[in-house]
Amino acid sequence: MYLKKAICLLIFISLLQFVFSEDSKSQEFTDEKPQQIELEDLLTETNLDEETLKQELMDEAKLNNDEKNSRNQFENKNLTENENLSENQELSENEENNNQKIIQKIPLSFITEEMLARPEVEKFRRQYLNEKWLKHLYNVLESAMEYRLYVRKSVHDKNLPEILEYLPVVESNYKTSAKSKSGAIGMWQFMANSVYPFLVLDDFVDERLDPWKSTEAALKKLTENYNYFNDWLIAIAAYNCGVGAMNKILRKAEKKDFWYLVDKKLLPQQTADYVPKLIAIADLAINSEYYQINLPNHNEEYEMLINEKNGNFDYIIVEKAYSLKQLAAEMRMDYDTLKKLNPSFVRGMTYPVKKSEIRLPLGMKKSAEDAIAKLIPIDFPFKYTVEKGDSLWSISRKYKVSIQSICDLNDIRENDILRIGKTLYIPAK
C-alpha cells in the first residue's frame, strides 16, 4: 500500500517538474523543495531506508516507461499495418485500372465511332452477339484460317483497310466453292460478266474457285473502285452492286456519301445492308476482347506466315493436258490435297495446248517434275483438223460450241487465219 502511494506521488512530482521546467530558477527551487519534503514523508510512511526507497521508485519508473514504449510500439505497428493496407488497396486499384486500360477498343482505319454507332451497324452487331450467331461466326473464322491469313497479309502488303479481311465472311462465309442464286462463284463471289480482266474463265479453268488468285483479283477490283470513287464505303458498296449501278445512284443523289444514300433509301436493300454488316463483323472480330467474346484472331499463326511470291507453294509449268489425279498418284500424294491447291482446273486436267501453272506444296517441285516426265499427256478426245474452206464460225456450228471457247482452248484469236492441217481442240458442250 505504501509503495503504491510512493509511486503515485513520484508520478505527480514528475508531472509537476515537466510543467514548470521552463520557469525561473526561483520557481525550480520551489519545485524541488516539495519533492524533498515528499521524499522524507515517504521514508517515514514506508519504513524503508532512503537507498531502498530510491531503488524501488526507480524500478517502478522503469516498468512504467517500458509499458509506455510497448504501447507506442503497438500503436506504431497498427499505423504501419494501416498504411500498408492502404498502399495495397491503392496498388490493387491501380492494377485494376491498368487492366481496364489494356482492353481498349482498336480503331478500324477509316471507320469512325459515329459510323459504329449507326443503327444499321448496331443491328448486325446485336445479331452476331446472339449466342447462335456468335457460334456461327466463330466457326466461319476458325475454318477459314489458312485463307484468312493470306487475305490479311495481302491486305496489309497493299496498305488497304484491315476490314477487307472480313469481306469474304459477308460474301461467302469464306467458302471457296460457294455459288449464289444469281450465279456468283467463289470466296469473293465474282459474276461471270465481272471476271475480266481480273480472272480467267473458260471451259478448262475457272479462277473464281481459286482462293489465292481470286483474292488478288478482288483486292485489285476494290482498289480500282476506291481510286474511282475516292470513298471506301462507296467503293465497297460498288463491289456489291456494281460500278455502273453505283454511278446511276450517285447521279440522283445530292451528296456522295454512303450514309446519305442509306438514309435516302437510294441503294438496293442488299447493298444498304452489305456495308453495315461488314463493319459490325470486323468490329466484333478485331475487338473481341473489348466485347468479351471468344473469336479466333490467329495472330500467332499470322506472325509465322510467309506470304511472299512462291513463299507458301512451289509451282511447275506444263504445256499439255495432264490429269491431276495421275500426277498425284505418280507423286504418291493425296489427290484431294493437289486438287485443293488447284481448284480452278474444273475438268481435273491442265490445258491441252496453253501453258498451265500447277500449284504444289512447298518443297515438292522436283518430285512433280520427275512425275510429269513419266506421264503421257492426255490425247484430247475432241480435236479437229482444219480443212480448206473452214472457219472458226463453221467449226463452232458443227460442234455446237462458241467461237470464243475454241479460241480460249487453242490460245488463238477470232480473227486469226486458220492454217490447213492445223489441229484444233474442241471443248465439250
Short mmCIF file of C-alpha atoms in Angstrom, two decimals:
data_model
loop_
_atom_site.label_atom_id
_atom_site.label_comp_id
_atom_site.label_asym_id
_atom_site.label_seq_id
_atom_site.Cartn_x
_atom_site.Cartn_y
_atom_site.Cartn_z
CA MET A 1 0.00 0.00 0.00
CA TYR A 2 2.81 2.35 0.93
CA LEU A 3 4.61 1.50 -2.25
CA LYS A 4 1.56 2.48 -4.36
CA LYS A 5 1.36 5.79 -2.61
CA ALA A 6 5.05 6.36 -3.22
CA ILE A 7 4.65 5.62 -6.93
CA CYS A 8 1.65 7.92 -7.29
CA LEU A 9 3.49 10.72 -5.55
CA LEU A 10 6.53 10.22 -7.73
CA ILE A 11 4.44 10.39 -10.91
CA PHE A 12 2.75 13.53 -9.63
CA ILE A 13 6.12 15.08 -8.84
CA SER A 14 7.43 14.19 -12.33
CA LEU A 15 4.44 15.87 -13.98
CA LEU A 16 4.92 18.99 -11.92
CA GLN A 17 8.58 19.06 -12.81
CA PHE A 18 7.77 18.82 -16.54
CA VAL A 19 5.16 21.60 -16.42
CA PHE A 20 7.30 24.05 -14.56
CA SER A 21 10.67 23.15 -16.13
CA GLU A 22 10.75 26.39 -18.14
CA ASP A 23 10.10 28.61 -15.14
CA SER A 24 12.69 30.72 -13.41
CA LYS A 25 15.37 29.36 -11.07
CA SER A 26 13.47 30.53 -8.07
CA GLN A 27 10.47 28.51 -9.26
CA GLU A 28 12.66 25.48 -9.84
CA PHE A 29 13.99 25.80 -6.33
CA THR A 30 10.44 25.97 -5.02
CA ASP A 31 9.51 22.86 -7.08
CA GLU A 32 12.43 20.86 -5.76
CA LYS A 33 11.59 21.63 -2.18
CA PRO A 34 8.23 19.90 -2.10
CA GLN A 35 9.91 16.97 -3.83
CA GLN A 36 12.42 16.77 -0.97
CA ILE A 37 9.63 17.05 1.60
CA GLU A 38 7.61 14.31 -0.11
CA LEU A 39 10.64 12.02 -0.17
CA GLU A 40 11.10 12.49 3.60
CA ASP A 41 7.40 11.74 4.12
CA LEU A 42 7.71 8.56 2.06
CA LEU A 43 10.67 7.42 4.14
CA THR A 44 8.58 7.88 7.23
CA GLU A 45 5.44 6.15 5.87
CA THR A 46 7.17 3.15 4.25
CA ASN A 47 9.72 2.42 6.96
CA LEU A 48 12.30 1.94 4.21
CA ASP A 49 15.77 3.29 4.20
CA GLU A 50 16.48 6.02 1.68
CA GLU A 51 18.57 3.87 -0.72
CA THR A 52 15.96 1.07 -0.86
CA LEU A 53 13.14 3.50 -1.45
CA LYS A 54 15.02 5.22 -4.26
CA GLN A 55 15.69 1.83 -5.89
CA GLU A 56 12.01 0.86 -5.60
CA LEU A 57 10.97 4.14 -7.17
CA MET A 58 13.50 3.76 -10.00
CA ASP A 59 12.35 0.19 -10.76
CA GLU A 60 8.71 1.25 -10.84
CA ALA A 61 9.53 4.20 -13.08
CA LYS A 62 11.42 1.86 -15.45
CA LEU A 63 8.43 -0.51 -15.57
CA ASN A 64 6.10 2.36 -16.43
CA ASN A 65 8.48 3.53 -19.10
CA ASP A 66 8.65 0.01 -20.62
CA GLU A 67 4.84 -0.18 -20.69
CA LYS A 68 4.73 3.21 -22.39
CA ASN A 69 7.29 2.11 -25.00
CA SER A 70 5.39 -1.10 -25.60
CA ARG A 71 2.16 0.85 -26.10
CA ASN A 72 3.88 3.21 -28.52
CA GLN A 73 5.30 0.26 -30.49
CA PHE A 74 1.84 -1.29 -30.68
CA GLU A 75 0.34 1.96 -31.93
CA ASN A 76 3.15 2.37 -34.48
CA LYS A 77 2.62 -1.21 -35.66
CA ASN A 78 -1.11 -0.58 -36.19
CA LEU A 79 -0.31 2.62 -38.03
CA THR A 80 2.18 0.79 -40.28
CA GLU A 81 -0.30 -2.00 -40.98
CA ASN A 82 -2.99 0.53 -41.87
CA GLU A 83 -0.56 2.35 -44.15
CA ASN A 84 0.41 -0.95 -45.85
CA LEU A 85 -3.24 -1.89 -46.24
CA SER A 86 -3.96 1.47 -47.79
CA GLU A 87 -0.96 1.08 -50.14
CA ASN A 88 -2.08 -2.42 -51.14
CA GLN A 89 -5.58 -1.19 -51.86
CA GLU A 90 -4.16 1.64 -53.92
CA LEU A 91 -1.92 -0.79 -55.84
CA SER A 92 -4.88 -3.10 -56.42
CA GLU A 93 -6.95 -0.22 -57.72
CA ASN A 94 -4.09 0.89 -59.99
CA GLU A 95 -3.66 -2.66 -61.29
CA GLU A 96 -7.37 -2.91 -61.99
CA ASN A 97 -7.27 0.42 -63.78
CA ASN A 98 -4.26 -0.75 -65.80
CA ASN A 99 -6.11 -3.90 -66.82
CA GLN A 100 -9.04 -1.80 -67.89
CA LYS A 101 -6.69 0.40 -69.91
CA ILE A 102 -5.27 -2.63 -71.74
CA ILE A 103 -8.67 -3.65 -73.12
CA GLN A 104 -9.24 -0.57 -75.20
CA LYS A 105 -11.15 -0.54 -78.46
CA ILE A 106 -8.93 -0.90 -81.51
CA PRO A 107 -9.81 1.73 -84.13
CA LEU A 108 -10.84 0.44 -87.57
CA SER A 109 -8.87 2.61 -90.02
CA PHE A 110 -11.40 4.95 -91.65
CA ILE A 111 -14.40 3.71 -89.62
CA THR A 112 -15.37 6.41 -87.09
CA GLU A 113 -17.14 5.97 -83.76
CA GLU A 114 -20.10 7.74 -85.31
CA MET A 115 -20.27 5.07 -88.01
CA LEU A 116 -20.00 2.30 -85.41
CA ALA A 117 -22.93 3.84 -83.55
CA ARG A 118 -25.17 3.87 -86.63
CA PRO A 119 -28.38 1.82 -86.09
CA GLU A 120 -27.67 -0.13 -89.29
CA VAL A 121 -24.36 -1.32 -87.81
CA GLU A 122 -25.80 -1.86 -84.33
CA LYS A 123 -28.46 -4.15 -85.79
CA PHE A 124 -25.86 -6.58 -87.12
CA ARG A 125 -23.65 -6.20 -84.04
CA ARG A 126 -26.54 -7.28 -81.83
CA GLN A 127 -27.32 -10.13 -84.20
CA TYR A 128 -23.81 -11.57 -84.03
CA LEU A 129 -23.61 -11.11 -80.26
CA ASN A 130 -26.51 -13.54 -80.04
CA GLU A 131 -25.23 -16.94 -78.90
CA LYS A 132 -26.36 -18.76 -82.05
CA TRP A 133 -24.86 -16.25 -84.48
CA LEU A 134 -21.71 -15.80 -82.41
CA LYS A 135 -21.07 -19.54 -82.63
CA HIS A 136 -21.66 -19.38 -86.38
CA LEU A 137 -19.19 -16.51 -86.75
CA TYR A 138 -16.61 -18.36 -84.65
CA ASN A 139 -16.89 -21.45 -86.88
CA VAL A 140 -16.58 -19.38 -90.06
CA LEU A 141 -13.46 -17.56 -88.88
CA GLU A 142 -11.87 -20.71 -87.47
CA SER A 143 -12.43 -22.92 -90.51
CA ALA A 144 -11.14 -20.20 -92.86
CA MET A 145 -7.82 -19.72 -91.08
CA GLU A 146 -5.46 -20.53 -93.96
CA TYR A 147 -7.33 -18.29 -96.39
CA ARG A 148 -7.90 -15.50 -93.84
CA LEU A 149 -4.20 -15.26 -93.11
CA TYR A 150 -3.45 -14.99 -96.82
CA VAL A 151 -6.09 -12.28 -97.23
CA ARG A 152 -4.83 -10.43 -94.13
CA LYS A 153 -1.25 -10.42 -95.40
CA SER A 154 -2.34 -9.33 -98.89
CA VAL A 155 -4.45 -6.52 -97.43
CA HIS A 156 -1.53 -5.41 -95.25
CA ASP A 157 1.02 -5.58 -98.08
CA LYS A 158 -1.21 -3.41 -100.27
CA ASN A 159 -1.92 -0.90 -97.45
CA LEU A 160 -5.65 -1.48 -97.71
CA PRO A 161 -8.22 -1.15 -94.87
CA GLU A 162 -7.99 -4.10 -92.48
CA ILE A 163 -11.77 -4.66 -92.52
CA LEU A 164 -11.43 -6.12 -96.04
CA GLU A 165 -10.20 -9.33 -94.39
CA TYR A 166 -13.80 -9.89 -93.32
CA LEU A 167 -15.47 -9.16 -96.66
CA PRO A 168 -15.41 -12.87 -97.67
CA VAL A 169 -17.41 -13.58 -94.49
CA VAL A 170 -20.17 -11.37 -95.87
CA GLU A 171 -19.77 -12.67 -99.41
CA SER A 172 -19.48 -16.42 -98.92
CA ASN A 173 -18.64 -17.31 -95.30
CA TYR A 174 -15.15 -17.90 -96.73
CA LYS A 175 -16.39 -20.89 -98.78
CA THR A 176 -14.17 -21.27 -101.84
CA SER A 177 -16.82 -23.20 -103.81
CA ALA A 178 -19.81 -21.02 -102.81
CA LYS A 179 -22.35 -20.32 -105.54
CA SER A 180 -25.13 -17.77 -105.22
CA LYS A 181 -28.60 -17.87 -106.79
CA SER A 182 -27.51 -15.16 -109.18
CA GLY A 183 -24.53 -17.24 -110.36
CA ALA A 184 -21.71 -15.57 -108.44
CA ILE A 185 -18.99 -18.10 -107.61
CA GLY A 186 -16.12 -18.47 -105.18
CA MET A 187 -14.90 -16.93 -101.96
CA TRP A 188 -15.17 -13.41 -103.40
CA GLN A 189 -18.35 -14.11 -105.42
CA PHE A 190 -17.35 -12.96 -108.89
CA MET A 191 -20.06 -12.98 -111.55
CA ALA A 192 -19.14 -14.40 -114.95
CA ASN A 193 -19.54 -10.95 -116.52
CA SER A 194 -17.20 -9.33 -114.00
CA VAL A 195 -14.17 -11.59 -114.14
CA TYR A 196 -12.41 -9.81 -117.00
CA PRO A 197 -9.65 -8.60 -116.78
CA PHE A 198 -9.07 -9.94 -113.28
CA LEU A 199 -9.52 -13.71 -113.71
CA VAL A 200 -9.64 -16.45 -116.33
CA LEU A 201 -12.91 -18.24 -117.07
CA ASP A 202 -13.22 -20.83 -119.84
CA ASP A 203 -14.07 -24.48 -120.42
CA PHE A 204 -10.97 -25.71 -118.59
CA VAL A 205 -10.31 -23.08 -115.96
CA ASP A 206 -12.47 -21.07 -113.56
CA GLU A 207 -10.16 -18.96 -111.44
CA ARG A 208 -13.10 -17.71 -109.35
CA LEU A 209 -12.71 -21.01 -107.48
CA ASP A 210 -9.05 -20.30 -106.68
CA PRO A 211 -8.92 -18.54 -103.27
CA TRP A 212 -5.42 -17.15 -103.86
CA LYS A 213 -5.96 -15.79 -107.37
CA SER A 214 -9.47 -14.56 -106.60
CA THR A 215 -8.14 -12.72 -103.53
CA GLU A 216 -5.63 -10.84 -105.64
CA ALA A 217 -8.37 -10.11 -108.19
CA ALA A 218 -10.87 -8.90 -105.58
CA LEU A 219 -8.37 -6.60 -103.88
CA LYS A 220 -7.37 -5.19 -107.23
CA LYS A 221 -11.01 -4.57 -108.10
CA LEU A 222 -11.70 -2.91 -104.73
CA THR A 223 -8.63 -0.70 -105.17
CA GLU A 224 -9.85 0.36 -108.61
CA ASN A 225 -13.26 1.14 -107.11
CA TYR A 226 -11.65 3.31 -104.45
CA ASN A 227 -9.47 5.12 -106.96
CA TYR A 228 -12.60 5.82 -109.00
CA PHE A 229 -14.97 6.93 -106.21
CA ASN A 230 -12.34 8.17 -103.69
CA ASP A 231 -14.53 6.83 -100.87
CA TRP A 232 -14.02 3.41 -99.26
CA LEU A 233 -17.61 2.84 -98.18
CA ILE A 234 -18.92 3.60 -101.65
CA ALA A 235 -16.11 1.53 -103.21
CA ILE A 236 -17.11 -1.47 -101.07
CA ALA A 237 -20.79 -0.93 -101.81
CA ALA A 238 -19.97 -0.80 -105.54
CA TYR A 239 -18.26 -4.18 -105.22
CA ASN A 240 -21.69 -5.50 -104.29
CA CYS A 241 -23.98 -3.68 -106.70
CA GLY A 242 -21.54 -2.86 -109.49
CA VAL A 243 -19.73 0.32 -110.53
CA GLY A 244 -22.28 1.11 -113.24
CA ALA A 245 -25.22 0.81 -110.85
CA MET A 246 -23.45 2.95 -108.24
CA ASN A 247 -22.79 5.67 -110.81
CA LYS A 248 -26.50 5.81 -111.66
CA ILE A 249 -27.38 6.09 -107.96
CA LEU A 250 -24.86 8.87 -107.35
CA ARG A 251 -26.19 10.87 -110.29
CA LYS A 252 -29.54 11.02 -108.47
CA ALA A 253 -28.01 11.88 -105.09
CA GLU A 254 -27.26 15.34 -103.78
CA LYS A 255 -24.28 14.08 -101.76
CA LYS A 256 -21.64 11.44 -102.49
CA ASP A 257 -21.85 9.86 -99.07
CA PHE A 258 -22.77 6.24 -98.31
CA TRP A 259 -24.82 7.03 -95.18
CA TYR A 260 -26.71 9.72 -97.08
CA LEU A 261 -27.57 7.12 -99.73
CA VAL A 262 -28.78 4.79 -96.96
CA ASP A 263 -30.85 7.45 -95.23
CA LYS A 264 -32.47 8.49 -98.50
CA LYS A 265 -33.08 4.83 -99.44
CA LEU A 266 -31.33 5.26 -102.77
CA LEU A 267 -29.44 1.95 -102.51
CA PRO A 268 -30.78 -1.56 -103.11
CA GLN A 269 -31.55 -3.12 -99.72
CA GLN A 270 -28.87 -5.78 -100.19
CA THR A 271 -26.22 -3.09 -100.72
CA ALA A 272 -27.58 -0.94 -97.88
CA ASP A 273 -27.08 -3.93 -95.54
CA TYR A 274 -23.82 -5.09 -97.11
CA VAL A 275 -21.51 -2.39 -95.70
CA PRO A 276 -23.00 -2.16 -92.16
CA LYS A 277 -22.80 -5.95 -91.86
CA LEU A 278 -19.12 -5.86 -92.83
CA ILE A 279 -18.39 -3.09 -90.31
CA ALA A 280 -20.18 -4.94 -87.49
CA ILE A 281 -18.39 -8.25 -88.15
CA ALA A 282 -14.97 -6.58 -88.45
CA ASP A 283 -15.56 -4.60 -85.24
CA LEU A 284 -16.53 -7.72 -83.27
CA ALA A 285 -13.64 -9.79 -84.63
CA ILE A 286 -10.94 -7.16 -84.18
CA ASN A 287 -12.29 -6.02 -80.78
CA SER A 288 -13.34 -9.41 -79.41
CA GLU A 289 -11.53 -8.72 -76.10
CA TYR A 290 -13.31 -5.41 -75.69
CA TYR A 291 -16.69 -7.11 -76.25
CA GLN A 292 -15.56 -10.03 -74.04
CA ILE A 293 -16.40 -12.64 -76.67
CA ASN A 294 -14.44 -15.58 -78.00
CA LEU A 295 -13.49 -15.18 -81.66
CA PRO A 296 -10.29 -16.58 -83.22
CA ASN A 297 -7.78 -14.00 -84.45
CA HIS A 298 -4.88 -16.39 -85.27
CA ASN A 299 -2.32 -13.67 -84.52
CA GLU A 300 0.35 -16.24 -83.65
CA GLU A 301 -0.15 -18.10 -86.92
CA TYR A 302 -0.12 -14.80 -88.78
CA GLU A 303 3.25 -13.86 -87.31
CA MET A 304 4.66 -17.10 -88.71
CA LEU A 305 3.13 -16.64 -92.16
CA ILE A 306 5.50 -16.24 -95.09
CA ASN A 307 3.37 -14.85 -97.86
CA GLU A 308 5.84 -13.74 -100.48
CA LYS A 309 5.82 -14.86 -104.11
CA ASN A 310 6.42 -18.62 -104.22
CA GLY A 311 6.74 -18.49 -100.42
CA ASN A 312 3.98 -20.87 -99.44
CA PHE A 313 3.99 -23.04 -102.54
CA ASP A 314 6.05 -24.45 -105.35
CA TYR A 315 4.91 -24.27 -108.98
CA ILE A 316 5.56 -26.06 -112.25
CA ILE A 317 4.54 -25.02 -115.76
CA VAL A 318 3.22 -27.54 -118.30
CA GLU A 319 2.06 -27.02 -121.90
CA LYS A 320 -0.02 -30.14 -122.47
CA ALA A 321 -3.06 -31.78 -120.90
CA TYR A 322 -2.12 -33.72 -117.78
CA SER A 323 -4.51 -35.35 -115.34
CA LEU A 324 -4.16 -34.04 -111.79
CA LYS A 325 -5.24 -37.43 -110.47
CA GLN A 326 -2.47 -39.22 -112.40
CA LEU A 327 0.05 -36.61 -111.32
CA ALA A 328 -0.89 -37.04 -107.64
CA ALA A 329 -0.63 -40.83 -107.94
CA GLU A 330 2.80 -40.60 -109.56
CA MET A 331 3.95 -38.22 -106.81
CA ARG A 332 2.43 -40.51 -104.16
CA MET A 333 0.44 -37.70 -102.64
CA ASP A 334 -3.23 -37.35 -101.80
CA TYR A 335 -5.28 -36.30 -104.85
CA ASP A 336 -7.64 -34.16 -102.75
CA THR A 337 -4.65 -32.17 -101.50
CA LEU A 338 -3.45 -31.47 -105.05
CA LYS A 339 -6.98 -30.67 -106.19
CA LYS A 340 -7.49 -28.28 -103.27
CA LEU A 341 -4.35 -26.40 -104.31
CA ASN A 342 -5.59 -26.25 -107.93
CA PRO A 343 -9.37 -25.81 -107.72
CA SER A 344 -9.56 -23.74 -110.92
CA PHE A 345 -8.91 -26.78 -113.17
CA VAL A 346 -12.60 -27.64 -113.43
CA ARG A 347 -12.01 -30.72 -115.63
CA GLY A 348 -9.28 -32.11 -113.41
CA MET A 349 -6.69 -31.54 -116.13
CA THR A 350 -4.46 -28.79 -117.47
CA TYR A 351 -4.86 -27.06 -120.85
CA PRO A 352 -4.17 -29.21 -123.93
CA VAL A 353 -2.07 -26.53 -125.64
CA LYS A 354 -1.87 -23.43 -123.45
CA LYS A 355 0.56 -23.06 -120.58
CA SER A 356 -0.81 -24.15 -117.23
CA GLU A 357 0.62 -23.39 -113.81
CA ILE A 358 0.23 -26.19 -111.24
CA ARG A 359 0.44 -25.18 -107.60
CA LEU A 360 2.27 -27.62 -105.29
CA PRO A 361 3.07 -27.99 -101.59
CA LEU A 362 6.32 -26.25 -100.72
CA GLY A 363 9.34 -28.47 -101.41
CA MET A 364 7.65 -30.79 -103.96
CA LYS A 365 8.67 -29.11 -107.21
CA LYS A 366 11.39 -31.67 -108.08
CA SER A 367 9.03 -34.55 -107.29
CA ALA A 368 6.38 -33.07 -109.61
CA GLU A 369 8.85 -32.50 -112.43
CA ASP A 370 10.03 -36.12 -112.20
CA ALA A 371 6.40 -37.31 -112.18
CA ILE A 372 5.45 -35.23 -115.26
CA ALA A 373 8.41 -36.70 -117.15
CA LYS A 374 6.92 -40.17 -116.62
CA LEU A 375 3.31 -39.27 -117.52
CA ILE A 376 1.81 -39.47 -121.01
CA PRO A 377 -0.21 -36.34 -121.88
CA ILE A 378 -3.93 -36.86 -122.48
CA ASP A 379 -4.83 -37.40 -126.11
CA PHE A 380 -7.66 -34.93 -126.14
CA PRO A 381 -10.80 -36.69 -127.47
CA PHE A 382 -12.28 -33.62 -129.14
CA LYS A 383 -9.95 -32.36 -131.82
CA TYR A 384 -10.42 -31.23 -135.41
CA THR A 385 -8.00 -30.90 -138.30
CA VAL A 386 -8.61 -27.72 -140.29
CA GLU A 387 -9.58 -28.25 -143.93
CA LYS A 388 -9.86 -25.92 -146.92
CA GLY A 389 -12.79 -23.54 -146.52
CA ASP A 390 -13.06 -23.95 -142.74
CA SER A 391 -13.61 -21.03 -140.44
CA LEU A 392 -14.00 -20.74 -136.73
CA TRP A 393 -17.68 -19.96 -137.25
CA SER A 394 -18.32 -23.12 -139.31
CA ILE A 395 -16.38 -25.31 -136.90
CA SER A 396 -18.24 -23.84 -133.88
CA ARG A 397 -21.58 -24.55 -135.60
CA LYS A 398 -20.53 -28.12 -136.41
CA TYR A 399 -19.70 -28.93 -132.77
CA LYS A 400 -22.33 -26.56 -131.28
CA VAL A 401 -19.88 -24.65 -129.15
CA SER A 402 -18.94 -20.96 -129.05
CA ILE A 403 -16.18 -19.43 -131.15
CA GLN A 404 -14.70 -17.90 -128.01
CA SER A 405 -14.44 -21.29 -126.29
CA ILE A 406 -12.50 -22.67 -129.25
CA CYS A 407 -10.19 -19.64 -129.19
CA ASP A 408 -9.64 -19.91 -125.44
CA LEU A 409 -8.83 -23.61 -125.60
CA ASN A 410 -6.41 -23.25 -128.51
CA ASP A 411 -4.90 -19.90 -127.49
CA ILE A 412 -5.91 -18.16 -130.75
CA ARG A 413 -7.90 -15.03 -131.62
CA GLU A 414 -11.16 -14.83 -133.55
CA ASN A 415 -9.56 -13.00 -136.49
CA ASP A 416 -6.62 -15.44 -136.80
CA ILE A 417 -6.26 -17.18 -140.19
CA LEU A 418 -6.64 -20.94 -139.81
CA ARG A 419 -3.86 -22.93 -141.41
CA ILE A 420 -4.96 -26.02 -143.32
CA GLY A 421 -3.88 -29.11 -141.35
CA LYS A 422 -3.80 -27.30 -138.01
CA THR A 423 -5.25 -29.31 -135.11
CA LEU A 424 -7.90 -27.57 -133.09
CA TYR A 425 -9.05 -28.88 -129.69
CA ILE A 426 -12.82 -28.70 -129.35
CA PRO A 427 -14.27 -28.10 -125.90
CA ALA A 428 -17.00 -30.28 -124.52
CA LYS A 429 -20.51 -28.90 -124.83
#
